[in-house]
Short mmCIF file of C-alpha atoms and ligand atoms in Angstrom, two decimals:
data_model
loop_
_atom_site.label_atom_id
_atom_site.label_comp_id
_atom_site.label_asym_id
_atom_site.label_seq_id
_atom_site.Cartn_x
_atom_site.Cartn_y
_atom_site.Cartn_z
CA UNK A 1 0.32 -0.10 0.15
CA UNK A 2 1.03 3.25 -1.06
CA UNK A 3 1.53 6.57 0.36
CA UNK A 4 -1.88 8.12 -1.71
CA UNK A 5 -3.51 5.09 -0.43
CA UNK A 6 -3.08 5.24 3.51
CA UNK A 7 -4.33 9.25 3.76
CA UNK A 8 -7.01 8.08 1.52
CA UNK A 9 -7.94 5.49 3.65
CA UNK A 10 -7.11 7.63 6.94
CA UNK A 11 -9.44 10.50 5.58
CA UNK A 12 -12.40 7.97 5.83
CA UNK A 13 -11.70 6.71 9.37
CA UNK A 14 -15.02 7.93 12.26
CA UNK A 15 -13.45 6.38 15.31
CA UNK A 16 -10.46 5.55 16.87
CA UNK A 17 -11.56 1.67 16.28
CA UNK A 18 -11.92 1.79 12.00
CA UNK A 19 -8.51 3.62 12.79
CA UNK A 20 -6.50 1.18 14.45
CA UNK A 21 -7.66 -1.90 13.43
CA UNK A 22 -6.50 -0.45 10.21
CA UNK A 23 -3.06 -0.21 11.64
CA UNK A 24 -3.41 -3.78 12.70
CA UNK A 25 -4.59 -4.63 10.10
CA UNK A 26 -1.36 -3.27 8.82
CA UNK A 27 1.43 -4.63 10.72
CA UNK A 28 -0.79 -7.84 10.07
CA UNK A 29 0.80 -8.36 6.53
CA UNK A 30 5.00 -7.07 6.74
CA UNK A 31 6.61 -9.51 7.04
CA UNK A 32 8.59 -10.89 9.88
CA UNK A 33 11.89 -10.38 10.20
CA UNK A 34 14.49 -13.85 10.52
CA UNK A 35 15.60 -15.27 14.36
CA UNK A 36 18.54 -15.08 13.29
CA UNK A 37 18.47 -10.87 12.16
CA UNK A 38 16.66 -10.24 15.30
CA UNK A 39 20.41 -9.19 17.01
CA UNK A 40 21.66 -6.50 19.18
CA UNK A 41 22.75 -5.33 16.47
CA UNK A 42 19.88 -4.37 14.67
CA UNK A 43 17.66 -3.80 17.97
CA UNK A 44 16.37 -0.22 17.86
CA UNK A 45 15.31 -0.11 21.85
CA UNK A 46 12.05 1.30 23.12
CA UNK A 47 11.61 0.70 26.50
CA UNK A 48 8.06 -0.34 25.80
CA UNK A 49 8.26 -2.78 22.89
CA UNK A 50 11.27 -3.59 20.68
CA UNK A 51 12.25 -2.54 16.99
CA UNK A 52 14.74 -4.79 15.05
CA UNK A 53 16.19 -2.56 11.75
CA UNK A 54 18.49 -4.28 8.45
CA UNK A 55 19.16 -1.71 6.05
CA UNK A 56 20.91 -2.26 2.87
CA UNK A 57 22.27 -0.74 -0.15
CA UNK A 58 20.95 -1.71 -3.62
CA UNK A 59 21.45 1.22 -6.08
CA UNK A 60 21.22 4.27 -4.64
CA UNK A 61 18.17 3.45 -2.22
CA UNK A 62 18.10 2.30 0.33
CA UNK A 63 16.25 -0.95 1.54
CA UNK A 64 15.07 -1.56 4.79
CA UNK A 65 13.78 -4.31 6.79
CA UNK A 66 12.00 -3.54 9.69
CA UNK A 67 9.73 -5.64 12.84
CA UNK A 68 8.74 -5.20 15.71
CA UNK A 69 6.70 -7.86 18.68
CA UNK A 70 3.80 -5.51 19.01
CA UNK A 71 1.41 -5.36 16.46
CA UNK A 72 0.69 -1.87 16.27
CA UNK A 73 4.01 -0.88 16.50
CA UNK A 74 4.77 -3.33 13.09
CA UNK A 75 1.25 -1.76 11.94
CA UNK A 76 2.57 2.23 12.32
CA UNK A 77 6.68 0.21 10.59
CA UNK A 78 4.43 0.07 7.72
CA UNK A 79 3.83 3.43 7.21
CA UNK A 80 6.93 4.21 7.69
CA UNK A 81 7.57 2.68 5.28
CA UNK A 82 5.54 3.57 2.59
CA UNK A 83 7.22 7.05 2.57
CA UNK A 84 10.88 5.24 3.22
CA UNK A 85 11.40 1.74 1.60
CA UNK A 86 13.32 1.78 -1.65
CA UNK A 87 14.00 5.85 -2.17
CA UNK A 88 17.51 7.34 -2.32
CA UNK A 89 18.95 8.76 1.14
CA UNK A 90 18.26 12.93 -0.71
CA UNK A 91 14.37 11.59 -0.79
CA UNK A 92 14.27 10.40 2.92
CA UNK A 93 15.97 13.32 4.73
CA UNK A 94 14.02 14.89 2.79
CA UNK A 95 10.38 13.76 3.82
CA UNK A 96 8.69 14.68 6.67
CA UNK A 97 8.11 12.27 9.30
CA UNK A 98 6.49 13.94 12.22
CA UNK A 99 4.14 15.51 9.86
CA UNK A 100 2.99 12.08 8.29
CA UNK A 101 2.25 11.22 11.64
CA UNK A 102 0.30 14.63 12.60
CA UNK A 103 -1.63 14.56 10.00
CA UNK A 104 -3.08 10.45 10.09
CA UNK A 105 -3.29 11.86 13.66
CA UNK A 106 -1.06 9.62 14.88
CA UNK A 107 1.55 11.94 16.14
CA UNK A 108 2.03 10.71 19.70
CA UNK A 109 2.94 7.25 18.36
CA UNK A 110 6.70 9.53 17.67
CA UNK A 111 6.45 11.02 20.12
CA UNK A 112 9.25 10.19 22.73
CA UNK A 113 7.80 9.55 25.70
CA UNK A 114 6.17 6.57 23.68
CA UNK A 115 9.13 4.61 24.05
CA UNK A 116 8.06 2.17 21.71
CA UNK A 117 10.78 2.85 19.47
CA UNK A 118 9.83 4.21 16.56
CA UNK A 119 11.14 7.53 16.95
CA UNK A 120 14.82 6.25 18.00
CA UNK A 121 13.73 3.52 14.67
CA UNK A 122 13.40 7.14 12.21
CA UNK A 123 16.63 9.01 13.89
CA UNK A 124 18.42 5.61 12.67
CA UNK A 125 17.07 5.54 9.38
CA UNK A 126 17.33 8.74 9.33
CA UNK A 127 21.43 9.07 10.13
CA UNK A 128 21.47 5.78 7.81
CA UNK A 129 20.84 8.18 5.21
CA UNK A 130 22.71 10.64 6.22
CA UNK A 131 26.03 8.75 5.79
CA UNK A 132 24.61 6.89 2.61
CA UNK A 133 24.40 10.39 1.37
CA UNK B 1 -19.98 4.84 52.67
CA UNK B 2 -18.17 8.49 51.84
CA UNK B 3 -18.00 8.72 47.99
CA UNK B 4 -14.67 9.34 48.20
CA UNK B 5 -14.03 9.45 44.34
CA UNK B 6 -15.67 13.50 44.94
CA UNK B 7 -12.66 14.26 46.91
CA UNK B 8 -10.38 13.33 43.72
CA UNK B 9 -11.33 16.68 41.16
CA UNK B 10 -9.49 14.58 38.21
CA UNK B 11 -11.52 11.45 38.51
CA UNK B 12 -13.91 13.33 36.62
CA UNK B 13 -12.38 14.09 33.56
CA UNK B 14 -12.07 11.88 30.52
CA UNK B 15 -9.48 10.93 28.84
CA UNK B 16 -9.59 10.26 24.96
CA UNK B 17 -13.68 11.71 25.32
CA UNK B 18 -14.54 8.99 27.37
CA UNK B 19 -14.61 9.24 31.50
CA UNK B 20 -11.56 8.40 32.00
CA UNK B 21 -10.91 4.51 34.24
CA UNK B 22 -7.70 5.55 36.64
CA UNK B 23 -6.29 2.15 37.70
CA UNK B 24 -2.11 2.92 37.20
CA UNK B 25 -2.03 3.65 40.87
CA UNK B 26 1.06 1.87 41.38
CA UNK B 27 2.88 3.89 39.24
CA UNK B 28 1.39 6.77 41.48
CA UNK B 29 -2.22 8.11 43.14
CA UNK B 30 -4.30 10.65 41.89
CA UNK B 31 -4.59 13.30 44.89
CA UNK B 32 -7.19 15.40 47.06
CA UNK B 33 -8.33 17.82 47.03
CA UNK B 34 -7.19 18.48 50.70
CA UNK B 35 -3.93 17.33 49.49
CA UNK B 36 -4.22 20.12 46.74
CA UNK B 37 -5.66 22.90 49.24
CA UNK B 38 -2.58 21.71 52.34
CA UNK B 39 0.62 22.93 48.98
CA UNK B 40 -1.47 25.57 48.02
CA UNK B 41 -1.98 26.94 51.36
CA UNK B 42 2.05 26.68 52.56
CA UNK B 43 2.40 28.65 49.03
CA UNK B 44 -0.19 31.33 49.65
CA UNK B 45 -0.22 32.03 54.10
CA UNK B 46 3.41 30.97 55.01
CA UNK B 47 5.62 29.96 52.44
CA UNK B 48 9.37 30.57 54.88
CA UNK B 49 12.51 28.21 54.99
CA UNK B 50 12.88 25.87 58.20
CA UNK B 51 14.33 25.76 60.95
CA UNK B 52 16.83 28.94 60.76
CA UNK B 53 14.66 32.03 60.72
CA UNK B 54 13.44 34.42 63.75
CA UNK B 55 10.11 35.26 62.36
CA UNK B 56 6.68 34.68 61.80
CA UNK B 57 5.96 32.81 58.68
CA UNK B 58 9.07 30.94 59.20
CA UNK B 59 7.56 29.74 63.10
CA UNK B 60 4.43 28.43 61.39
CA UNK B 61 6.71 26.89 58.13
CA UNK B 62 8.62 24.58 60.50
CA UNK B 63 6.17 24.00 63.12
CA UNK B 64 4.00 22.77 60.07
CA UNK B 65 6.74 20.29 58.73
CA UNK B 66 7.40 18.80 62.29
CA UNK B 67 3.87 18.45 62.88
CA UNK B 68 3.62 16.35 59.49
CA UNK B 69 6.99 14.61 61.04
CA UNK B 70 4.75 13.51 63.93
CA UNK B 71 2.11 12.11 61.98
CA UNK B 72 4.08 10.37 59.61
CA UNK B 73 5.17 8.80 62.77
CA UNK B 74 2.01 8.36 63.89
CA UNK B 75 0.90 6.66 61.00
CA UNK B 76 4.08 3.86 60.59
CA UNK B 77 3.77 3.97 64.20
CA UNK B 78 7.98 4.20 65.03
CA UNK B 79 8.88 4.68 68.31
CA UNK B 80 9.98 9.00 68.32
CA UNK B 81 10.33 11.05 65.24
CA UNK B 82 14.12 10.84 65.01
CA UNK B 83 13.16 8.18 63.44
CA UNK B 84 12.03 9.98 60.15
CA UNK B 85 13.89 10.85 57.87
CA UNK B 86 12.57 13.02 55.24
CA UNK B 87 13.92 11.30 51.33
CA UNK B 88 12.71 12.68 47.57
CA UNK B 89 10.75 9.35 47.86
CA UNK B 90 11.43 5.37 48.44
CA UNK B 91 14.05 4.82 45.90
CA UNK B 92 16.28 7.83 47.58
CA UNK B 93 14.90 6.23 50.98
CA UNK B 94 16.93 2.96 50.44
CA UNK B 95 20.02 4.57 48.58
CA UNK B 96 20.72 6.17 52.10
CA UNK B 97 20.62 3.07 54.28
CA UNK B 98 22.64 1.30 50.70
CA UNK B 99 25.60 4.47 51.60
CA UNK B 100 25.67 4.93 54.71
CA UNK B 101 25.13 1.13 55.99
CA UNK B 102 28.38 0.23 56.91
CA UNK B 103 29.08 -3.45 55.48
CA UNK B 104 32.96 -5.37 54.93
CA UNK B 105 33.75 -6.88 52.07
CA UNK B 106 32.88 -10.83 51.83
CA UNK B 107 29.26 -10.12 53.66
CA UNK B 108 25.74 -10.64 52.42
CA UNK B 109 23.33 -8.40 51.28
CA UNK B 110 19.89 -10.16 49.87
CA UNK B 111 17.75 -8.90 47.55
CA UNK B 112 14.83 -11.09 46.40
CA UNK B 113 14.43 -11.52 42.33
CA UNK B 114 11.09 -9.72 42.49
CA UNK B 115 12.30 -6.12 43.58
CA UNK B 116 11.86 -3.21 41.99
CA UNK B 117 15.37 -1.25 40.38
CA UNK B 118 15.42 0.97 43.37
CA UNK B 119 16.19 -1.78 45.65
CA UNK B 120 18.26 -3.93 43.75
CA UNK B 121 20.35 -1.12 41.55
CA UNK B 122 21.35 0.71 44.68
CA UNK B 123 22.87 -2.64 46.66
CA UNK B 124 24.65 -3.66 43.81
CA UNK B 125 26.56 -0.34 43.18
CA UNK B 126 27.01 -1.03 47.60
CA UNK B 127 28.35 -4.82 46.65
CA UNK B 128 30.82 -2.95 43.80
CA UNK B 129 31.95 -0.88 46.01
CA UNK B 130 32.85 -2.44 48.93
CA UNK B 131 33.74 -5.99 48.12
CA UNK B 132 29.66 -6.82 49.27
CA UNK B 133 28.12 -9.87 47.72
CA UNK B 134 25.16 -9.69 46.51
CA UNK B 135 22.34 -12.19 45.84
CA UNK B 136 18.35 -12.55 45.70
CA UNK B 137 16.00 -15.40 46.50
CA UNK B 138 13.82 -17.26 44.36
CA UNK B 139 11.10 -16.24 43.40
CA UNK B 140 8.34 -19.22 42.35
CA UNK B 141 6.36 -19.24 39.61
CA UNK B 142 3.50 -18.35 41.28
CA UNK B 143 5.27 -15.39 42.21
CA UNK B 144 5.48 -15.83 45.78
CA UNK B 145 9.21 -15.97 47.23
CA UNK B 146 10.38 -18.60 47.71
CA UNK B 147 10.81 -18.90 51.42
CA UNK B 148 12.96 -22.18 51.64
CA UNK B 149 15.48 -20.82 49.15
CA UNK B 150 15.55 -17.92 51.59
CA UNK B 151 16.35 -19.77 54.17
CA UNK B 152 18.78 -21.43 52.50
CA UNK B 153 20.82 -18.37 51.73
CA UNK B 154 20.09 -16.58 54.51
CA UNK B 155 23.90 -17.46 56.82
CA UNK B 156 25.93 -16.01 59.18
CA UNK B 157 27.50 -13.21 57.22
CA UNK B 158 24.52 -11.36 56.23
CA UNK B 159 24.24 -8.34 56.36
CA UNK B 160 21.58 -7.19 55.26
CA UNK B 161 17.97 -8.54 53.48
CA UNK B 162 16.39 -5.89 51.74
CA UNK B 163 12.49 -7.03 49.71
CA UNK B 164 9.62 -5.84 48.80
CA UNK B 165 6.44 -5.28 51.56
CA UNK B 166 4.02 -5.97 48.43
CA UNK B 167 5.79 -6.55 44.71
CA UNK B 168 4.21 -3.45 42.46
CA UNK B 169 4.46 -5.46 39.14
CA UNK B 170 3.50 -8.69 40.67
CA UNK B 171 0.67 -7.54 44.17
CA UNK B 172 2.67 -10.50 45.58
CA UNK B 173 1.81 -9.49 49.98
CA UNK B 174 5.08 -10.71 50.89
CA UNK B 175 5.10 -12.34 54.55
CA UNK B 176 8.02 -10.70 55.48
CA UNK B 177 7.35 -10.88 59.55
CA UNK B 178 9.34 -14.86 59.25
CA UNK B 179 11.71 -13.14 56.93
CA UNK B 180 12.31 -10.27 59.47
CA UNK B 181 12.40 -12.32 62.08
CA UNK B 182 14.72 -15.43 60.82
CA UNK B 183 17.10 -12.25 60.06
CA UNK B 184 17.13 -11.33 63.62
CA UNK B 185 18.07 -15.01 64.51
CA UNK B 186 21.09 -14.33 62.36
CA UNK B 187 22.28 -11.17 63.93
CA UNK B 188 22.00 -8.82 60.49
CA UNK B 189 19.43 -6.16 59.33
CA UNK B 190 16.27 -5.92 56.89
CA UNK B 191 15.50 -3.39 55.19
CA UNK B 192 11.68 -3.53 54.05
CA UNK B 193 10.93 -1.41 50.54
CA UNK B 194 7.68 -0.01 51.82
CA UNK B 195 6.26 1.75 48.38
CA UNK B 196 3.01 -0.02 47.01
CA UNK B 197 2.05 -1.48 51.79
CA UNK B 198 1.73 2.11 53.47
CA UNK B 199 -1.57 3.16 51.45
CA UNK B 200 -3.49 -0.45 52.03
CA UNK B 201 -2.41 -1.68 54.96
CA UNK B 202 -1.95 -0.72 57.99
CA UNK B 203 2.13 -1.08 58.98
CA UNK B 204 3.82 -0.80 62.49
CA UNK B 205 7.10 -0.41 62.25
CA UNK B 206 7.32 -1.11 66.15
CA UNK B 207 5.07 -5.08 65.06
CA UNK B 208 6.86 -5.34 62.59
CA UNK B 209 10.01 -5.05 64.13
CA UNK B 210 12.05 -4.11 61.10
CA UNK B 211 14.98 -1.75 61.16
CA UNK B 212 15.02 0.26 57.75
CA UNK B 213 11.46 0.54 55.94
CA UNK B 214 11.22 3.20 52.99
CA UNK B 215 7.89 4.78 51.16
CA UNK B 216 6.87 7.65 48.79
CA UNK B 217 4.13 9.85 49.63
CA UNK B 218 3.50 9.90 45.83
CA UNK B 219 1.63 6.63 46.26
CA UNK B 220 -0.35 7.95 48.96
CA UNK B 221 -2.69 10.63 47.83
CA UNK B 222 0.59 12.83 48.74
CA UNK B 223 3.17 15.00 46.57
CA UNK B 224 5.39 14.00 44.48
CA UNK B 225 9.12 14.10 45.46
CA UNK B 226 8.65 13.24 48.95
CA UNK B 227 9.22 9.77 51.39
CA UNK B 228 9.90 8.78 54.16
CA UNK B 229 13.16 6.57 55.43
CA UNK B 230 11.72 5.43 59.21
CA UNK B 231 14.99 3.68 60.36
CA UNK B 232 15.62 2.52 64.58
CA UNK B 233 16.95 5.47 66.09
CA UNK B 234 20.50 3.14 66.52
CA UNK B 235 20.45 1.83 63.82
CA UNK B 236 20.83 6.07 62.31
CA UNK B 237 22.55 6.72 65.25
CA UNK B 238 25.58 4.62 64.17
CA UNK B 239 25.22 5.71 60.67
CA UNK B 240 27.11 8.36 59.71
CA UNK B 241 25.44 11.09 58.05
CA UNK B 242 24.88 10.97 53.94
CA UNK B 243 25.45 14.26 51.99
CA UNK B 244 26.88 17.10 53.51
CA UNK B 245 25.56 20.76 53.39
CA UNK B 246 23.03 22.49 55.84
CA UNK B 247 20.38 21.76 58.05
CA UNK B 248 22.89 18.45 58.78
CA UNK B 249 25.14 21.04 61.31
CA UNK B 250 25.98 21.73 64.84
CA UNK B 251 28.53 23.32 63.97
CA UNK B 252 30.89 23.88 60.83
CA UNK B 253 34.92 25.23 61.06
CA UNK B 254 37.05 25.22 58.80
CA UNK B 255 38.49 22.94 60.36
CA UNK B 256 35.46 19.74 61.07
CA UNK B 257 32.15 20.06 61.51
CA UNK B 258 29.88 18.89 63.63
CA UNK B 259 26.83 17.15 63.07
CA UNK B 260 23.50 17.65 63.90
CA UNK B 261 20.94 14.86 66.26
CA UNK B 262 18.48 12.94 64.27
CA UNK B 263 16.11 13.34 61.73
CA UNK B 264 18.27 16.30 61.19
CA UNK B 265 21.92 15.17 60.08
CA UNK B 266 20.42 12.80 57.19
CA UNK B 267 18.63 15.85 56.01
CA UNK B 268 20.94 18.11 54.19
CA UNK B 269 20.16 21.54 52.78
CA UNK B 270 16.49 23.28 52.34
CA UNK B 271 14.14 20.66 52.69
CA UNK B 272 10.88 19.85 50.27
CA UNK B 273 8.69 22.18 52.64
CA UNK B 274 5.57 21.96 50.74
CA UNK B 275 5.59 18.10 49.99
CA UNK B 276 5.99 17.24 53.88
CA UNK B 277 3.39 19.67 54.18
CA UNK B 278 1.82 17.30 51.57
CA UNK B 279 2.74 14.28 52.94
CA UNK B 280 1.11 15.32 56.93
CA UNK B 281 -2.41 16.19 54.66
CA UNK B 282 -2.61 13.14 53.07
CA UNK B 283 -2.14 10.94 56.09
CA UNK B 284 -4.84 12.70 58.34
CA UNK B 285 -6.95 12.39 54.76
CA UNK B 286 -6.28 8.87 55.43
CA UNK B 287 -6.70 9.28 59.03
CA UNK B 288 -10.42 10.67 58.50
CA UNK B 289 -11.67 7.53 56.30
CA UNK B 290 -12.87 5.12 56.83
CA UNK B 291 -9.61 2.89 55.74
CA UNK B 292 -10.86 -0.49 56.84
CA UNK B 293 -14.00 -0.41 54.68
CA UNK B 294 -12.39 1.18 51.92
CA UNK B 295 -8.98 -0.92 51.73
CA UNK B 296 -11.57 -3.93 52.29
CA UNK B 297 -13.71 -2.97 49.28
CA UNK B 298 -11.11 -2.54 47.28
CA UNK B 299 -9.94 -5.60 48.42
CA UNK B 300 -13.25 -7.14 46.40
CA UNK B 301 -12.87 -5.40 43.14
CA UNK B 302 -9.48 -7.13 42.55
CA UNK B 303 -10.17 -9.73 43.04
CA UNK B 304 -13.71 -9.99 40.84
CA UNK B 305 -10.48 -8.42 38.36
CA UNK B 306 -8.35 -11.59 39.03
CA UNK B 307 -10.77 -13.74 38.78
CA UNK B 308 -12.60 -12.20 35.68
CA UNK B 309 -9.74 -12.17 33.69
CA UNK B 310 -9.53 -15.46 35.09
CA UNK B 311 -11.53 -16.62 32.25
CA UNK B 312 -10.98 -14.33 30.26
CA UNK B 313 -10.14 -16.82 27.06
CA UNK B 314 -6.59 -14.76 25.07
CA UNK B 315 -4.88 -14.00 27.89
CA UNK B 316 -2.50 -15.96 31.02
CA UNK B 317 -2.52 -13.76 34.40
CA UNK B 318 1.51 -13.25 35.45
CA UNK B 319 1.83 -14.68 39.29
CA UNK B 320 -0.95 -15.92 41.10
CA UNK B 321 0.81 -15.30 45.08
CA UNK B 322 -0.69 -16.51 48.13
CA UNK B 323 -1.86 -12.75 49.09
CA UNK B 324 -1.87 -9.81 46.63
CA UNK B 325 -2.93 -6.46 47.47
CA UNK B 326 -4.57 -3.89 45.41
CA UNK B 327 -2.16 -5.03 41.89
CA UNK B 328 -3.41 -7.56 39.04
CA UNK B 329 -0.41 -8.18 35.97
CA UNK B 330 -1.70 -10.99 32.69
CA UNK B 331 -0.08 -10.87 29.00
CA UNK B 332 -2.59 -11.13 25.72
CA UNK B 333 -1.28 -14.69 23.95
CA UNK B 334 -1.74 -13.36 21.12
CA UNK B 335 -0.30 -10.18 21.62
CA UNK B 336 2.55 -7.95 23.05
CA UNK B 337 1.59 -5.86 26.92
CA UNK B 338 2.28 -2.80 24.62
CA UNK B 339 -0.76 -2.92 22.18
CA UNK B 340 -3.40 -3.77 24.44
CA UNK B 341 -1.87 -0.99 26.59
CA UNK B 342 -1.75 1.61 23.70
CA UNK B 343 -6.42 0.18 22.68
CA UNK B 344 -6.73 0.68 26.16
CA UNK B 345 -5.59 3.82 26.83
CA UNK B 346 -7.86 4.66 23.80
CA UNK B 347 -10.66 3.83 25.38
CA UNK B 348 -9.97 6.31 28.48
CA UNK B 349 -8.65 3.10 30.36
CA UNK B 350 -4.91 4.37 32.18
CA UNK B 351 -2.74 1.43 32.93
CA UNK B 352 1.06 -0.07 33.01
CA UNK B 353 2.07 -1.72 30.30
CA UNK B 354 5.91 -3.19 30.29
CA UNK B 355 8.80 -4.54 33.01
CA UNK B 356 7.09 -2.18 35.80
CA UNK B 357 10.48 -1.78 36.48
CA UNK B 358 11.43 -5.34 37.73
CA UNK B 359 13.00 -6.55 34.88
CA UNK B 360 14.74 -9.82 36.36
CA UNK B 361 11.54 -10.48 37.59
CA UNK B 362 10.06 -10.46 34.16
CA UNK B 363 12.74 -12.61 33.38
CA UNK B 364 11.60 -15.30 35.88
CA UNK B 365 8.07 -14.94 34.63
CA UNK B 366 9.56 -16.18 31.30
CA UNK B 367 7.14 -12.78 29.70
CA UNK B 368 8.76 -9.46 28.22
CA UNK B 369 6.44 -7.78 30.71
CA UNK B 370 3.42 -7.75 31.80
CA UNK B 371 -0.16 -5.08 31.58
CA UNK B 372 -0.85 -4.22 35.24
CA UNK B 373 -3.73 -2.76 36.57
CA UNK B 374 -2.91 -1.49 40.14
CA UNK B 375 -5.90 -0.32 42.20
CA UNK B 376 -6.42 2.57 45.03
CA UNK B 377 -9.69 2.95 47.48
CA UNK B 378 -11.27 5.51 44.75
CA UNK B 379 -11.56 2.59 41.57
CA UNK B 380 -15.28 1.27 41.90
CA UNK B 381 -17.09 -1.71 40.09
CA UNK B 382 -17.89 0.16 37.53
CA UNK B 383 -13.40 1.16 36.97
CA UNK B 384 -13.02 -3.34 36.50
CA UNK B 385 -16.14 -3.23 34.47
CA UNK B 386 -14.86 -1.10 31.73
CA UNK B 387 -12.09 -2.32 32.54
CA UNK B 388 -13.42 -6.36 31.51
CA UNK B 389 -14.73 -5.02 28.99
CA UNK B 390 -11.78 -2.25 27.26
CA UNK B 391 -9.13 -5.79 27.52
CA UNK B 392 -11.98 -7.92 25.42
CA UNK B 393 -11.91 -5.41 23.30
CA UNK B 394 -8.54 -4.83 22.89
CA UNK B 395 -8.15 -8.38 21.91
CA UNK B 396 -10.90 -8.85 19.42
CA UNK B 397 -8.52 -5.52 17.42
CA UNK B 398 -5.07 -8.92 17.12
C1 PLP C 401 8.38 -1.52 45.29
C2 PLP C 401 8.60 0.45 44.59
N1 PLP C 401 9.83 0.12 45.20
C3 PLP C 401 10.64 1.08 44.99
C4 PLP C 401 9.36 2.52 44.14
C5 PLP C 401 10.86 3.73 43.44
O1 PLP C 401 9.74 4.53 44.14
P1 PLP C 401 9.77 6.26 44.33
O2 PLP C 401 10.48 5.88 42.30
O3 PLP C 401 8.75 7.20 44.20
O4 PLP C 401 11.58 6.19 44.23
C6 PLP C 401 8.37 2.28 43.17
C7 PLP C 401 8.12 2.80 42.90
O5 PLP C 401 7.14 2.35 41.74
C8 PLP C 401 7.97 0.19 43.85
O6 PLP C 401 6.75 0.49 43.73
#
């Protein structure tokens, strides 16, 4: 699902239930990272749930594989991936993730107080992009 | 019965457009008007520094602070106000003992696997500093203290045993009476972390005969930033002071200092006067309540919640202790505790998810964390209903 589809879907939700069911469903279609890659090095620590992130440069683009142990976080990761996946480092750096989450009314999940690892993950992707740019 | 909910203004608010159900009381309790007003009144009417100046305001502030100390002493049945040290909270109280209680290299400190990090890390630091040995008493699969393991580990080398009165993660009420008796039999001392106990149980340090007892005001309707260390007078007398500064001295010359008497010896600097007065007001508030009836009702609500959660498919209880106080922990079978926490939050239900600052216990119970609902005296049967339907709904999402 691309970013426009996600934005369109969100425009139709009129309560939190539809929205969270959608986010959880998004998460269900995210492939899991195999156990061997769920290493300490790939771990982005949140104090609540954990996120694992593996990135590779393919040509001039960044290919990301991300997983979490929580359903909602996996759904939120799918949204992040819709914006970042297979983009150039320049595109990634130019993208405003806060604005997207704010538009979708999910900004609290990016907040540093949430401790779900999402914010730390976005920072790590941006660092990787910066190093590759 | 007096409707105590009306005394807590925050309980009337909404969260995410639903009436708030507050079940994160083990983290901190809400505050009654009486406490909010007492703090307010201090700043409005008689704010001054204590113990020093000879003017009306300072006298009033000093008197209010020392009255609060007397209320704390009576609240936990201490022999004298000299045994009541004001600290920032349970954490600081434990750190004070760890810093000042003399431990020799080769001595043993015993904690348990169910301790809050605040009752683990200060002892690890002490062990590192002194060469003492730190060991943890095992916890059984039901979440009880393994008293047999305790008796095996307790030996002549043991200098101190530090355990929770009530587990903040599982709600286990520990049999501290027998821990204290056994520990004293080998000549060691006992510190009780009472953070989760003082609101829910009548505590008499005299009857318990514990050597130290630590708790936080904010978990018993008082303000944040203030707590208590109770210590037996002769132990406190024998301990060196901790931090140096004003208040804790009697006389300072550049050659040396004589220290103030108890409890001031351990209270360097201007104290948290407003917090202390707020704590005094919390104790007054509690003392005026039909506390037995309210605690009894709270207990019934917790058991109702436990029984109904046990019957719900899709989740598993974590910890089924023999005696439980105010706290229930569980994990969803097909989701992360965090998922359930977020979905409850959307319904206006405040619980806590995660390791509850007890990572060794989570490891022992083989869970990444739990969903914890913790009750207080103002929770209602309606809160239990909302929790149950909320959890059911959350589980239907995953
Ligand atoms: C059992 C226990 N010990 C210690 C603490 C630490 O208390 P405080 O953060 O108020 O110092 C807590 C609070 O979470 C607790 O529940």
